[in-house]
Amino acid sequence: MEPSPVTRLSEEIEHTVADAIRRSFPDVHDPDALVRGSDHADFQSNAALPLAAATKQRSRDIADALAGELAPDSMLADVQVAGPGFLNLTLTGDAIWRQVEARLEAPELGLSRPAADTVTVIDYSSPNVAKQMHVGHLRSTVIGDTLARLTVCLGAQVVRQNHVGDWGTQFGMLIQYLDEHPGSGWDATGDAENNIARLDALYRDARNEFDTDDAFAQRSRDRVVALQNGDEETTRVWRTLVDVSADAFQTLYDRLGIGLDRADIAGESTYNPLLDDVVRELVDAGVAVESDGALCVFFDEITGPSGDPVVLIVRKKDGGYGYAATDLATLRYRVRDLHANEILYVVDARQSLHFRLIFETAARMGWVDDTVSPRHIAFGTVLGADGTPFKTRAGDTVPLASLLDDAVQGARAVVATKNPDLEAAELDSIARAAGIGAVKYAELSTARNTDYRFDVAKMVALQGNTGVYLQYAYTRTAAILDKADDASGRIDDTLALEPAERALALHLDGYESALRDAWQTHEPHRLASYLYSLAKLFSAFYENCPILPSAPALRANRLQLTRLTQRTLRHGLDLLGIDVLDRM
Ligand code: ARG
């Protein structure tokens, strides 16, 4: 049986206000309590404003009437009417303390599971075979992984799909090139990362030759046909390319702590056997039509960058299928076979038009309806620290492994300065957690639609909205609880709360709302900014409210608040895929 969740204070207040509305205005159905956070009290309700419009009375009078109904009780200490009719609501101290205790006692902080009974497919990371992952893939990988963890936490069944680019005419070209250059220095043995770096370079050489040598281009095309027809030797080489690449991707996932493995790979080639059937379905439905020898879906209502209506080419003139056909087959498979209710495509914003056309085609086919929503979870570009496109001096993409090395090194310097007594081995493992955490946090604390600058010095800073700052906040909770010896004392709910305690306790209770918000908008930065506020509120509490030296009852309450902060921080950072340490 599912443990029953702890009702959020904001929700309880909503019920209380809604009940008051029902008593005062029995004719109003389904009243909206419009409860929000407030700068003047613990919460505020704006319900009087729409009620005034509906009942043609003055909002101030309505607020007065509701305030009369909301007599102080065990939950509400005070109700004040302000402005045109806002209700400022202040909770009793014991309601707040009881809530802290309830969350500490409940499994998993008393969170509820609003996503239960749904299946969410998340297409993320999705790098390309024989090419190094670039920073764009890093964004997809980190954002996608957090969305997966968050969605699991809220109760959904999540299917991770790594849609690697493992098919297409470029493989004919590369395989042909490897065949013609046996001394190219590539033999699929050795270190995975070096292998893929080498392949990436050979790929560029092959492209060069393809563009300048017609005879080679023709041999490459023949090789594509051989690959499509399952020619044994060609397929063997192709499989080696796929394996070597998958090893390199996995090395990076492991280093980053990403929850993807081999079993999550469902690359483009997976859908080859479905393409003919998908296209037949499109033609039978009249959704795809022939035009100039190609098979197309037309969109009069959607215009491309040039302002002309766009066309989705499902099958090329030469009979070949491309990225579009594969994505149509993929979407149909995710709906029909994986039974998805929601499908998230965590992909670069530059592919928006592509996904719009795919989703629209699927809607015309009736593959998606009210019970299934495919969504493009778009993200912006990663720029260098100076705001220019992220490239090496030679104009190449920067290998991700070297980026991570830089971050770990930067974190190491920061940690060593702060704590010069650390032993080398401990410093290494802290630097790893802090450096990797810093990269992930920088990614996840930025609104995903915007571009961001990859600036190691900023990422690993001790102060400001950084992963390192949050990890330090966590170590502070650990140090206090460690020193306290007995941190399990019970809460005394009759004690009054200091403002810093109250602010912290209310924020802790808002954790679930922050999770829901990040989940519904698919915006992890909302969770990151919640955690940053939590760390700041904890630090204000720590500075203003002595913990260990306080009298026993007060000390026990403050220790419990510290424990709940610690658990919430750990839980939230875990959803962001960031490790916590007891000591840094
Ligand atoms: N491999 C593609 C790229 O590197 C991303 C694939 C995204 N997923 C998809 N279903 N199209 O740009």
XYZ file of N, CA and C in Angstrom, residues 289-404:
348
model
N 1.337 12.458 -49.261
C 1.008 12.358 -50.681
C 2.276 12.465 -51.518
N 2.194 11.925 -52.759
C 3.363 11.959 -53.590
C 3.495 13.323 -54.251
N 4.719 13.811 -54.304
C 4.944 15.076 -54.967
C 6.326 15.024 -55.570
N 6.385 15.108 -56.900
C 7.682 15.123 -57.558
C 8.492 13.867 -57.255
N 7.811 12.758 -57.113
C 8.522 11.506 -56.846
C 8.785 11.243 -55.381
N 8.692 12.289 -54.558
C 8.917 12.084 -53.120
C 7.569 11.962 -52.418
N 7.620 11.427 -51.198
C 6.391 11.300 -50.417
C 6.420 12.364 -49.314
N 5.377 13.207 -49.308
C 5.456 14.392 -48.450
C 4.194 14.595 -47.623
N 4.350 15.308 -46.514
C 3.207 15.812 -45.757
C 3.265 17.338 -45.873
N 2.157 17.926 -46.268
C 2.150 19.385 -46.481
C 1.495 20.109 -45.314
N 2.044 21.274 -45.017
C 1.511 22.090 -43.923
C 1.281 23.505 -44.426
N 0.034 23.795 -44.763
C -0.233 25.142 -45.265
C -0.150 26.157 -44.137
N -0.468 25.674 -42.921
C -0.593 26.616 -41.805
C 0.736 26.861 -41.091
N 1.758 26.077 -41.418
C 3.039 26.275 -40.741
C 4.062 26.776 -41.756
N 4.682 27.887 -41.439
C 5.671 28.405 -42.373
C 7.077 28.249 -41.793
N 8.027 28.070 -42.692
C 9.421 27.892 -42.275
C 10.137 29.227 -42.202
N 11.462 29.185 -42.032
C 12.253 30.412 -41.888
C 12.080 31.351 -43.086
N 11.828 30.788 -44.269
C 11.707 31.639 -45.454
C 10.317 32.238 -45.580
N 9.393 31.831 -44.711
C 8.034 32.357 -44.786
C 7.116 31.493 -45.648
N 7.674 30.514 -46.350
C 6.845 29.629 -47.178
C 6.282 28.474 -46.347
N 5.134 27.941 -46.762
C 4.587 26.780 -46.054
C 5.611 25.635 -46.095
N 5.685 24.866 -45.027
C 6.726 23.838 -44.982
C 6.211 22.477 -45.434
N 7.142 21.625 -45.772
C 6.841 20.284 -46.244
C 7.702 19.309 -45.444
N 7.099 18.215 -45.018
C 7.879 17.180 -44.343
C 8.103 16.056 -45.348
N 9.357 15.771 -45.660
C 9.631 14.709 -46.630
C 9.783 13.387 -45.884
N 8.854 12.496 -46.164
C 8.820 11.219 -45.467
C 9.674 10.183 -46.204
N 9.636 10.260 -47.531
C 10.481 9.362 -48.324
C 11.034 10.153 -49.506
N 12.341 10.075 -49.651
C 12.986 10.868 -50.702
C 12.703 10.276 -52.076
N 13.015 11.071 -53.061
C 12.837 10.682 -54.456
C 13.492 9.336 -54.760
N 14.706 9.142 -54.180
C 15.448 7.904 -54.446
C 14.939 6.723 -53.601
N 13.832 6.949 -52.901
C 13.255 5.855 -52.119
C 13.799 5.769 -50.700
N 14.786 6.605 -50.363
C 15.411 6.526 -49.038
C 14.576 7.203 -47.950
N 14.698 6.648 -46.773
C 14.035 7.255 -45.614
C 15.045 8.092 -44.840
N 14.584 9.104 -44.157
C 15.501 9.939 -43.380
C 15.044 10.115 -41.943
N 15.533 11.164 -41.346
C 15.274 11.485 -39.942
C 13.761 11.584 -39.647
N 12.993 12.154 -40.607
C 11.563 12.374 -40.386
C 10.805 11.053 -40.298
N 11.062 10.174 -41.271
C 10.353 8.888 -41.275
C 10.663 8.130 -39.985
N 11.934 8.175 -39.587
C 12.327 7.473 -38.364
C 11.589 8.038 -37.158
N 11.507 9.350 -37.087
C 10.832 9.924 -35.927
C 9.327 9.641 -35.928
N 8.733 9.522 -37.098
C 7.309 9.151 -37.138
C 7.119 7.727 -36.622
N 8.001 6.836 -37.080
C 7.912 5.443 -36.616
C 8.166 5.363 -35.115
N 9.098 6.175 -34.650
C 9.453 6.180 -33.234
C 8.265 6.633 -32.384
N 7.627 7.687 -32.836
C 6.490 8.218 -32.082
C 5.352 7.194 -32.043
N 5.088 6.591 -33.181
C 4.012 5.594 -33.212
C 4.338 4.432 -32.271
N 5.593 4.017 -32.284
C 6.019 2.923 -31.401
C 5.861 3.298 -29.925
N 6.212 4.506 -29.601
C 6.130 4.933 -28.193
C 4.691 4.984 -27.707
N 3.797 5.318 -28.612
C 2.388 5.356 -28.229
C 1.813 3.935 -28.192
N 2.021 3.184 -29.276
C 1.359 1.875 -29.390
C 2.005 0.795 -28.547
N 3.315 0.771 -28.534
C 3.994 -0.330 -27.847
C 4.450 0.012 -26.440
N 4.845 1.251 -26.239
C 5.281 1.620 -24.892
C 4.126 2.202 -24.070
N 2.998 2.459 -24.711
C 1.791 2.967 -24.038
C 2.041 4.267 -23.298
N 2.781 5.146 -23.950
C 3.123 6.411 -23.304
C 1.916 7.329 -23.179
N 1.865 8.051 -22.062
C 0.882 9.129 -21.914
C 1.530 10.473 -22.225
N 2.835 10.479 -21.949
C 3.567 11.706 -22.219
C 4.907 11.298 -22.808
N 5.341 12.013 -23.851
C 6.628 11.700 -24.476
C 7.439 12.985 -24.529
N 8.553 12.986 -23.852
C 9.383 14.187 -23.806
C 10.592 14.006 -24.715
N 10.793 14.960 -25.598
C 11.957 14.952 -26.485
C 12.884 16.060 -26.016
N 13.943 15.660 -25.333
C 14.858 16.669 -24.790
C 15.928 16.940 -25.841
N 15.657 17.906 -26.678
C 16.495 18.146 -27.863
C 16.667 19.657 -28.082
N 17.819 20.016 -28.570
C 18.173 21.374 -29.000
C 16.994 22.150 -29.633
N 16.854 23.411 -29.254
C 15.761 24.244 -29.770
C 15.787 24.369 -31.295
N 16.968 24.161 -31.878
C 17.042 24.300 -33.337
C 16.241 23.237 -34.076
N 15.812 22.208 -33.367
C 14.987 21.178 -34.021
C 13.486 21.383 -33.792
N 13.086 22.565 -33.343
C 11.665 22.798 -33.020
C 10.737 22.546 -34.187
N 11.127 23.059 -35.351
C 10.229 22.923 -36.494
C 10.049 21.445 -36.843
N 11.140 20.717 -36.822
C 11.073 19.276 -37.098
C 10.029 18.611 -36.187
N 10.122 18.873 -34.876
C 9.191 18.202 -33.965
C 7.771 18.701 -34.133
N 7.633 19.970 -34.461
C 6.278 20.472 -34.689
C 5.609 19.691 -35.824
N 6.378 19.461 -36.881
C 5.824 18.751 -38.044
C 5.542 17.287 -37.709
N 6.446 16.675 -36.952
C 6.239 15.274 -36.577
C 4.983 15.150 -35.707
N 4.845 16.028 -34.725
C 3.699 15.938 -33.804
C 2.398 16.229 -34.536
N 2.459 17.189 -35.443
C 1.252 17.546 -36.187
C 0.841 16.384 -37.104
N 1.810 15.752 -37.727
C 1.510 14.595 -38.580
C 0.879 13.480 -37.738
N 1.456 13.260 -36.556
C 0.923 12.211 -35.672
C -0.505 12.544 -35.247
N -0.788 13.815 -35.041
C -2.146 14.217 -34.658
C -3.103 13.951 -35.816
N -2.680 14.274 -37.035
C -3.534 14.012 -38.198
C -3.809 12.517 -38.344
N -2.833 11.710 -37.977
C -2.984 10.257 -38.066
C -3.818 9.693 -36.919
N -4.069 10.518 -35.918
C -4.802 10.017 -34.757
C -3.928 9.180 -33.828
N -2.615 9.208 -34.032
C -1.735 8.454 -33.123
C -1.695 9.115 -31.754
N -1.773 10.425 -31.749
C -1.808 11.117 -30.463
C -3.147 11.830 -30.331
N -3.656 11.854 -29.106
C -4.922 12.530 -28.838
C -4.845 13.098 -27.424
N -5.995 13.283 -26.779
C -5.991 13.904 -25.449
C -5.240 13.088 -24.398
N -5.093 11.786 -24.648
C -4.466 10.949 -23.622
C -2.949 10.838 -23.777
N -2.445 11.357 -24.868
C -0.995 11.291 -25.102
C -0.493 12.655 -25.525
N 0.513 13.162 -24.850
C 1.078 14.396 -25.379
C 2.567 14.266 -25.609
N 2.972 14.433 -26.870
C 4.399 14.514 -27.169
C 4.832 15.973 -26.989
N 5.978 16.172 -26.399
C 6.449 17.542 -26.172
C 7.910 17.659 -26.510
N 8.219 18.741 -27.166
C 9.626 19.041 -27.410
C 10.140 19.857 -26.232
N 11.050 19.287 -25.477
C 11.649 19.988 -24.339
C 12.917 20.633 -24.878
N 12.746 21.852 -25.349
C 13.824 22.514 -26.095
C 14.795 23.208 -25.158
N 16.036 23.289 -25.589
C 17.005 24.047 -24.807
C 17.890 24.863 -25.737
N 18.473 25.914 -25.172
C 19.310 26.831 -25.950
C 20.731 26.327 -26.110
N 21.567 27.207 -26.582
C 22.939 26.870 -26.945
C 23.904 27.115 -25.782
N 24.945 26.318 -25.716
C 26.001 26.556 -24.734
C 27.069 27.427 -25.403
N 27.415 28.500 -24.734
C 28.439 29.403 -25.263
C 29.697 29.291 -24.414
N 30.814 29.764 -24.944
C 32.048 29.830 -24.161
C 31.922 30.908 -23.099
N 32.896 30.959 -22.179
C 32.836 31.921 -21.081
C 32.749 33.359 -21.596
N 33.282 33.599 -22.794
C 33.256 34.958 -23.339
C 32.010 35.243 -24.178
N 31.075 34.303 -24.203
C 29.819 34.545 -24.905
C 29.865 34.210 -26.394
N 30.984 33.716 -26.871
C 31.059 33.318 -28.278
C 30.770 31.820 -28.389
N 30.476 31.334 -29.604
C 30.162 29.902 -29.745
C 31.265 29.032 -29.136
N 30.853 27.934 -28.590
C 31.741 27.091 -27.826
C 32.554 26.188 -28.745
N 33.786 26.572 -29.009
C 34.645 25.808 -29.930
C 36.072 25.868 -29.413
N 36.883 24.942 -29.881
C 38.313 25.053 -29.577
C 38.897 26.146 -30.472
N 40.148 26.502 -30.218
C 40.760 27.555 -31.017
C 40.776 27.159 -32.489
N 40.912 25.863 -32.746
C 40.954 25.405 -34.138
C 39.550 25.316 -34.747
N 38.528 25.651 -33.954
C 37.176 25.631 -34.492
C 36.474 24.296 -34.326
N 37.079 23.374 -33.586
C 36.440 22.075 -33.375
C 35.541 22.106 -32.144
N 34.667 21.097 -32.045
C 33.866 21.007 -30.830
C 34.781 20.564 -29.683
N 34.477 21.063 -28.494
C 35.309 20.744 -27.339
C 34.858 19.393 -26.781
N 35.781 18.433 -26.642
C 35.375 17.135 -26.095
C 34.850 17.299 -24.662
N 33.752 16.623 -24.369
C 33.135 16.772 -23.051
C 34.048 16.347 -21.918
N 34.832 15.297 -22.172
C 35.686 14.800 -21.099
C 36.644 15.897 -20.621
N 37.126 16.697 -21.548
C 38.080 17.722 -21.134
C 37.368 18.848 -20.375
N 36.124 19.089 -20.724
C 35.331 20.069 -19.965
C 35.172 19.628 -18.522
N 34.874 18.354 -18.365
C 34.672 17.830 -17.010
C 35.986 17.869 -16.238
